Coordinates of C-alpha atoms in Angstrom, one line a residue:
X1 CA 129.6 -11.8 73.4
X2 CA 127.9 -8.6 74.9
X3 CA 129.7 -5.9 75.9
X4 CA 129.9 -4.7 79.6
X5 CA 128.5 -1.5 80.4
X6 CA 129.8 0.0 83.5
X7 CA 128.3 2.4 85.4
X8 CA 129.9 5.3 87.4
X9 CA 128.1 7.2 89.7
X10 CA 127.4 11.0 89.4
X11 CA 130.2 13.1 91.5
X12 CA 128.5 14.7 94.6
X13 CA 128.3 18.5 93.6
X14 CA 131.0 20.2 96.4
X15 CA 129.2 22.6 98.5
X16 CA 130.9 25.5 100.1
X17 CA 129.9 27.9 103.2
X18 CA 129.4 31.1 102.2
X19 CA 128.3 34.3 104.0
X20 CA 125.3 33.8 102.0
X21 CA 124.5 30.7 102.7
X22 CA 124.3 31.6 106.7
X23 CA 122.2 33.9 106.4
X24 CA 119.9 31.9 104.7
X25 CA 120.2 29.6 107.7
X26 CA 119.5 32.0 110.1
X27 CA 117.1 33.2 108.5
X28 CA 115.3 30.0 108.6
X29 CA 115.8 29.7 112.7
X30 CA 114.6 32.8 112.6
X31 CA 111.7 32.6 111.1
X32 CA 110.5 28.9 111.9
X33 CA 110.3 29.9 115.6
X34 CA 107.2 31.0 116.9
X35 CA 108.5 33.0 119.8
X36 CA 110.3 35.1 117.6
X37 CA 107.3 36.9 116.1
X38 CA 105.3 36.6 119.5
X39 CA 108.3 38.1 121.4
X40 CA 108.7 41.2 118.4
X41 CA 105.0 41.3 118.1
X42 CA 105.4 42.2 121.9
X43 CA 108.1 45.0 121.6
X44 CA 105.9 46.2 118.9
X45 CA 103.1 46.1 121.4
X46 CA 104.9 47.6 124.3
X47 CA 105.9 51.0 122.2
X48 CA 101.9 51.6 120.4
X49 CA 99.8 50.6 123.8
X50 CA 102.3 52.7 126.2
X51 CA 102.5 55.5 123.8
X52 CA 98.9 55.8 122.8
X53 CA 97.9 55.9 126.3
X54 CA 100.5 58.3 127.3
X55 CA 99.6 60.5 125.1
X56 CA 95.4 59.4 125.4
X57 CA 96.2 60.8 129.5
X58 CA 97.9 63.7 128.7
X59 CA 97.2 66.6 130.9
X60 CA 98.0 70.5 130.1
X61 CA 98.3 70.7 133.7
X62 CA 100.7 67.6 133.9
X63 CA 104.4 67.8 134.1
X64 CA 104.5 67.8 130.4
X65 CA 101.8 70.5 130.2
X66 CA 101.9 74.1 130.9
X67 CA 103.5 77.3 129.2
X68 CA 106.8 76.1 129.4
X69 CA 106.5 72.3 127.8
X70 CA 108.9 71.0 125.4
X71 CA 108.1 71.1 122.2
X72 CA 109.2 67.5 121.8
X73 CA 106.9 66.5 124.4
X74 CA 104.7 64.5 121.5
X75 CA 107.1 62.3 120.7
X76 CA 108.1 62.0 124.6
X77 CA 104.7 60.5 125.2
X78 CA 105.1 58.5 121.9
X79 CA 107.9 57.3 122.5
X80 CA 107.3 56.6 126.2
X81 CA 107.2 52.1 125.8
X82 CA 111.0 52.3 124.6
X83 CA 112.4 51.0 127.3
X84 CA 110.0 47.8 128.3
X85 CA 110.5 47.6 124.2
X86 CA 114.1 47.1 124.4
X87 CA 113.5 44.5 127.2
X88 CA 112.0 42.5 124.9
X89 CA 113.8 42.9 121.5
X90 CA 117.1 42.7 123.7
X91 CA 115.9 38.9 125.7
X92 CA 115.0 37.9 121.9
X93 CA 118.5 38.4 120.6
X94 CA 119.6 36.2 123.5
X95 CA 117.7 33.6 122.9
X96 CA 118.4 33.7 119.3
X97 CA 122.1 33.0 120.1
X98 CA 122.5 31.8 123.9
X99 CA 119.2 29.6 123.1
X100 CA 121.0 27.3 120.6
X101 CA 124.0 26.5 123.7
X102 CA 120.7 24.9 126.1
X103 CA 119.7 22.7 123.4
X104 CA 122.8 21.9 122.0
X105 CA 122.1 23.1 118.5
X106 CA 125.1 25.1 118.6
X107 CA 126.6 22.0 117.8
X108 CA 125.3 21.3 114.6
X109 CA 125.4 24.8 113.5
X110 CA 129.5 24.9 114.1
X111 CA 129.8 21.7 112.7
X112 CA 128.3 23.4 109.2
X113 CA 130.0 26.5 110.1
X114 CA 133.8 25.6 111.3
X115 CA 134.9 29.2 111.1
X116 CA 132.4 30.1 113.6
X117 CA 132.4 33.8 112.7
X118 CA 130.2 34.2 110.1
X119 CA 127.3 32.3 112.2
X120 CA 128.5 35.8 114.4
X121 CA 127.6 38.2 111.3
X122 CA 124.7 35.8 110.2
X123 CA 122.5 36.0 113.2
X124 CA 123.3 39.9 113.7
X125 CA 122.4 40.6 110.0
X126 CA 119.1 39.2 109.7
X127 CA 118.0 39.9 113.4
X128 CA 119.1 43.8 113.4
X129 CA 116.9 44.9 110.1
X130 CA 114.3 42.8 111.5
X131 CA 114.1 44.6 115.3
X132 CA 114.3 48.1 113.1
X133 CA 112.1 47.6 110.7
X134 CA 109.6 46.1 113.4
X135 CA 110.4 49.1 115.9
X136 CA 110.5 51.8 113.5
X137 CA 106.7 50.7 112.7
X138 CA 105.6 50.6 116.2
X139 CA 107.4 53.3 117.2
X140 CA 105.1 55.3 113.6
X141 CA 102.1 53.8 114.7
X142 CA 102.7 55.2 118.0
X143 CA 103.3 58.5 117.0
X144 CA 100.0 58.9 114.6
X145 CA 97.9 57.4 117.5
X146 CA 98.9 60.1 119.8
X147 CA 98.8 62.5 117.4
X148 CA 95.0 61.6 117.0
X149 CA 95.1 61.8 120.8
X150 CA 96.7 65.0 121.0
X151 CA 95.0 67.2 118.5
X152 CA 94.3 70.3 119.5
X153 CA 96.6 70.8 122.2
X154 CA 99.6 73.3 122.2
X155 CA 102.8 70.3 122.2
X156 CA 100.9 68.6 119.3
X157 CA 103.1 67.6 116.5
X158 CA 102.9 66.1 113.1
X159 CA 104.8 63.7 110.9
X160 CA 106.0 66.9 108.5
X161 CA 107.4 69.0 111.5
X162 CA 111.0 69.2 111.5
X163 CA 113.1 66.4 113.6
X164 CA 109.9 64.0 114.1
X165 CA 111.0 61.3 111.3
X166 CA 114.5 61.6 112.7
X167 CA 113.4 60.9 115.9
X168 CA 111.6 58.2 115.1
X169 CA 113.9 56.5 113.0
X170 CA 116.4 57.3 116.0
X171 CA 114.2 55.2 117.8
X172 CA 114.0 52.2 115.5
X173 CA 117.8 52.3 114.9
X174 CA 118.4 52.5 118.9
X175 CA 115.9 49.1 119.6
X176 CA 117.7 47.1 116.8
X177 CA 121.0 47.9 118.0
X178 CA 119.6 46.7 121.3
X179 CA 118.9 43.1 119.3
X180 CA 122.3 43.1 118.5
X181 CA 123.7 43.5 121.6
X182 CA 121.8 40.9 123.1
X183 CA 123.1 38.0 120.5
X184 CA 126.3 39.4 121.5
X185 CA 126.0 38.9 125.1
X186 CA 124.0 35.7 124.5
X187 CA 127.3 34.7 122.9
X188 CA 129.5 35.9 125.6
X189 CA 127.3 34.2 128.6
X190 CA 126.0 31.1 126.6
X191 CA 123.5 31.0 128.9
X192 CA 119.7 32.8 128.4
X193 CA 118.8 33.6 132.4
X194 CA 122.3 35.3 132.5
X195 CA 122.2 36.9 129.4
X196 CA 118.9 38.3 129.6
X197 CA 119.5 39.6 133.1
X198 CA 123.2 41.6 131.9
X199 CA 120.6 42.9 129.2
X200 CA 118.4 44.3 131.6
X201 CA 121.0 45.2 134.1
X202 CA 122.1 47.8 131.3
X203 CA 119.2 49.1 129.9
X204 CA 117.2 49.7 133.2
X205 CA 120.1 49.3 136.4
X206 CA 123.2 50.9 134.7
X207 CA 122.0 54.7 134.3
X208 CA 120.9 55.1 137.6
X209 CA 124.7 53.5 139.5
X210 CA 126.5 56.1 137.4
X211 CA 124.8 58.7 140.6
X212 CA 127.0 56.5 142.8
X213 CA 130.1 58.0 140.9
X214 CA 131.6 61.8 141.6
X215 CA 129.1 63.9 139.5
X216 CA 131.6 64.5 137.0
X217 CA 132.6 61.4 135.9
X218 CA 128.9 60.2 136.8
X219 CA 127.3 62.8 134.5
X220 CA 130.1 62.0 131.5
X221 CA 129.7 58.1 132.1
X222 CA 125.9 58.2 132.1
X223 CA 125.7 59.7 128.9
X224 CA 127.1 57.4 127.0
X225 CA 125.2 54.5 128.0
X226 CA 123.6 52.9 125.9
X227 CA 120.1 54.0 127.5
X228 CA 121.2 57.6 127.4
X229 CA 122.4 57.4 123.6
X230 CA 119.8 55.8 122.6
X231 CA 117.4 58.9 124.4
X232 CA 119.7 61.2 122.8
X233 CA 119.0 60.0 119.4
X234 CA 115.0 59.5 119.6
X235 CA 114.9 63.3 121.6
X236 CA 114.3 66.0 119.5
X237 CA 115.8 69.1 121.7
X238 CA 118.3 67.2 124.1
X239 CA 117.7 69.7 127.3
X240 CA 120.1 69.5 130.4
X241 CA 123.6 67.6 130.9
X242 CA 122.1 64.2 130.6
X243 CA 122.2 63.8 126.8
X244 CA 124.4 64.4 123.8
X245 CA 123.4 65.4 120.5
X246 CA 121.8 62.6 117.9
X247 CA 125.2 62.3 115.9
X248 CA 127.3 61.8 119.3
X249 CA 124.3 59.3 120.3
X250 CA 124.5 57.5 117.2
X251 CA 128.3 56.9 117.6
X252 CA 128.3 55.6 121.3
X253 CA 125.1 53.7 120.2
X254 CA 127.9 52.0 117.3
X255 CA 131.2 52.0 119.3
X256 CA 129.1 49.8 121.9
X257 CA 128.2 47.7 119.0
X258 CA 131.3 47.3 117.8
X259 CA 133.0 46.5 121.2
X260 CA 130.1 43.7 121.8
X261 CA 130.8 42.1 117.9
X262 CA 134.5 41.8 119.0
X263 CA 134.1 40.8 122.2
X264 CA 132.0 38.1 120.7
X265 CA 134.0 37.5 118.0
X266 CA 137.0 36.8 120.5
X267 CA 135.1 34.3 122.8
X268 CA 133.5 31.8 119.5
X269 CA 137.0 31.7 118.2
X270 CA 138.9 31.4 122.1
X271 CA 136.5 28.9 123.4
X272 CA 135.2 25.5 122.5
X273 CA 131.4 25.2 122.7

């Protein structure tokens, strides 16, 4: 008589969502998606073509020329592709979040993710060192190019000269806080048209309504924009009323983070997708 041998199958290991493990994820969406890199590559575009040829046109006789120019006026030309930059890093951080609602992806990736939140954290964490790191080396490249451009003249500055890394970093740190706020409001609108269009609203519209406000208030609004911080922390004399210093600009450039994350935040956990 032979002996029955029964077999039991092997226990499915349990596996748990951790912060970790979203990343990772994101990380993959990220990264699989060929209009990712094509739309950075862009931003990164944007701030080395307008700045080289800024400064390649510069004129002593120009508004940036002459006795009096700033002595920040390098890095003004350098620096001068910021804004159609943030366009683009801002409309990728929408579609990195409000994309997933049009194809219904958002579905899958809440049905992995219950808590909902740390897909909030995920996306921001790998898309924010990504849009600095990118910006900060388009924003250096920049820089050198028009310093090539600009040798010999009077505002000519180099990478050793006091304030010039600051600014630059400034200027990395201000265009990936932009990629944050745009998965933000990509997760506030769920839709990419709308989002992208409240992105560019603020960048480019915003600054110039606050004239429509009693020049007080106008002139103490505006500089707190995000626009106007960010301009404050990639300047390196802030001349005028119009901007704050790099520390107040880096702290309005934060608490408008911060409001966005919780405003976020609020809607994923409020509202069904």
């Amino acid at each position: 008589m032979s002996a029955s041998t029964v077999t039991t199958a092997a226990p499915r290991p349990a596996y748990r969502v951790t912060g970790r493990r979203v990343v990772r994820s994101e990380w993959s969406k990220f990264r699989s998606l060929r209009s990712s890199w094509i739309t950075l590559g862009v931003a990164v575009l944007f701030l080395v073509v307008i700045g080289s040829v800024a400064a390649a046109l510069y004129s002593p006789d120009g508004p940036l020329g002459g006795k009096d120019a700033d002595s920040g006026a390098a890095l003004t030309l350098a620096l001068a592709g910021t804004n159609l930059a943030a366009l683009a890093v801002g409309a990728l951080g929408v579609l990195l979040s409000a994309g997933e609602y049009g194809t219904g992806m958002v579905r899958s990736t809440f049905a992995a993710v219950p808590g909902r939140l740390p897909v909030l954290w995920a996306k921001c964490a790998v898309y924010g060192p990504v849009a600095f790191v990118a910006s900060t080396l388009g924003a250096l490249l920049s820089f050198l190019f028009g310093s090539a451009a600009l040798h010999g003249e009077r505002i000519a500055l180099s990478l050793g000269d006091a304030g010039v890394l600051r600014c630059l970093l400034g200027a990395g740190l201000y265009l990936g806080l932009v990629g944050v706020y745009g998965v933000t409001v990509g997760l506030l609108v769920r839709s990419t048209a709308g989002g992208i269009a409240i992105l560019a609203g603020a960048v480019l519209v915003l600054p110039g309504l606050t004239g429509l406000l009693p020049s007080s208030l106008g002139d103490t609004v505006s500089r707190y924009l995000p626009s106007n911080a960010g301009q404050s922390v990639m300047t390196l004399h802030a001349s005028g009323g119009s901007l704050v210093g790099p520390g107040a600009g880096v702290t309005a450039l934060l608490v408008w983070a911060v409001l966005l994350l919780a405003g976020a935040a609020c809607r994923l956990r409020r509202s069904d997708v």
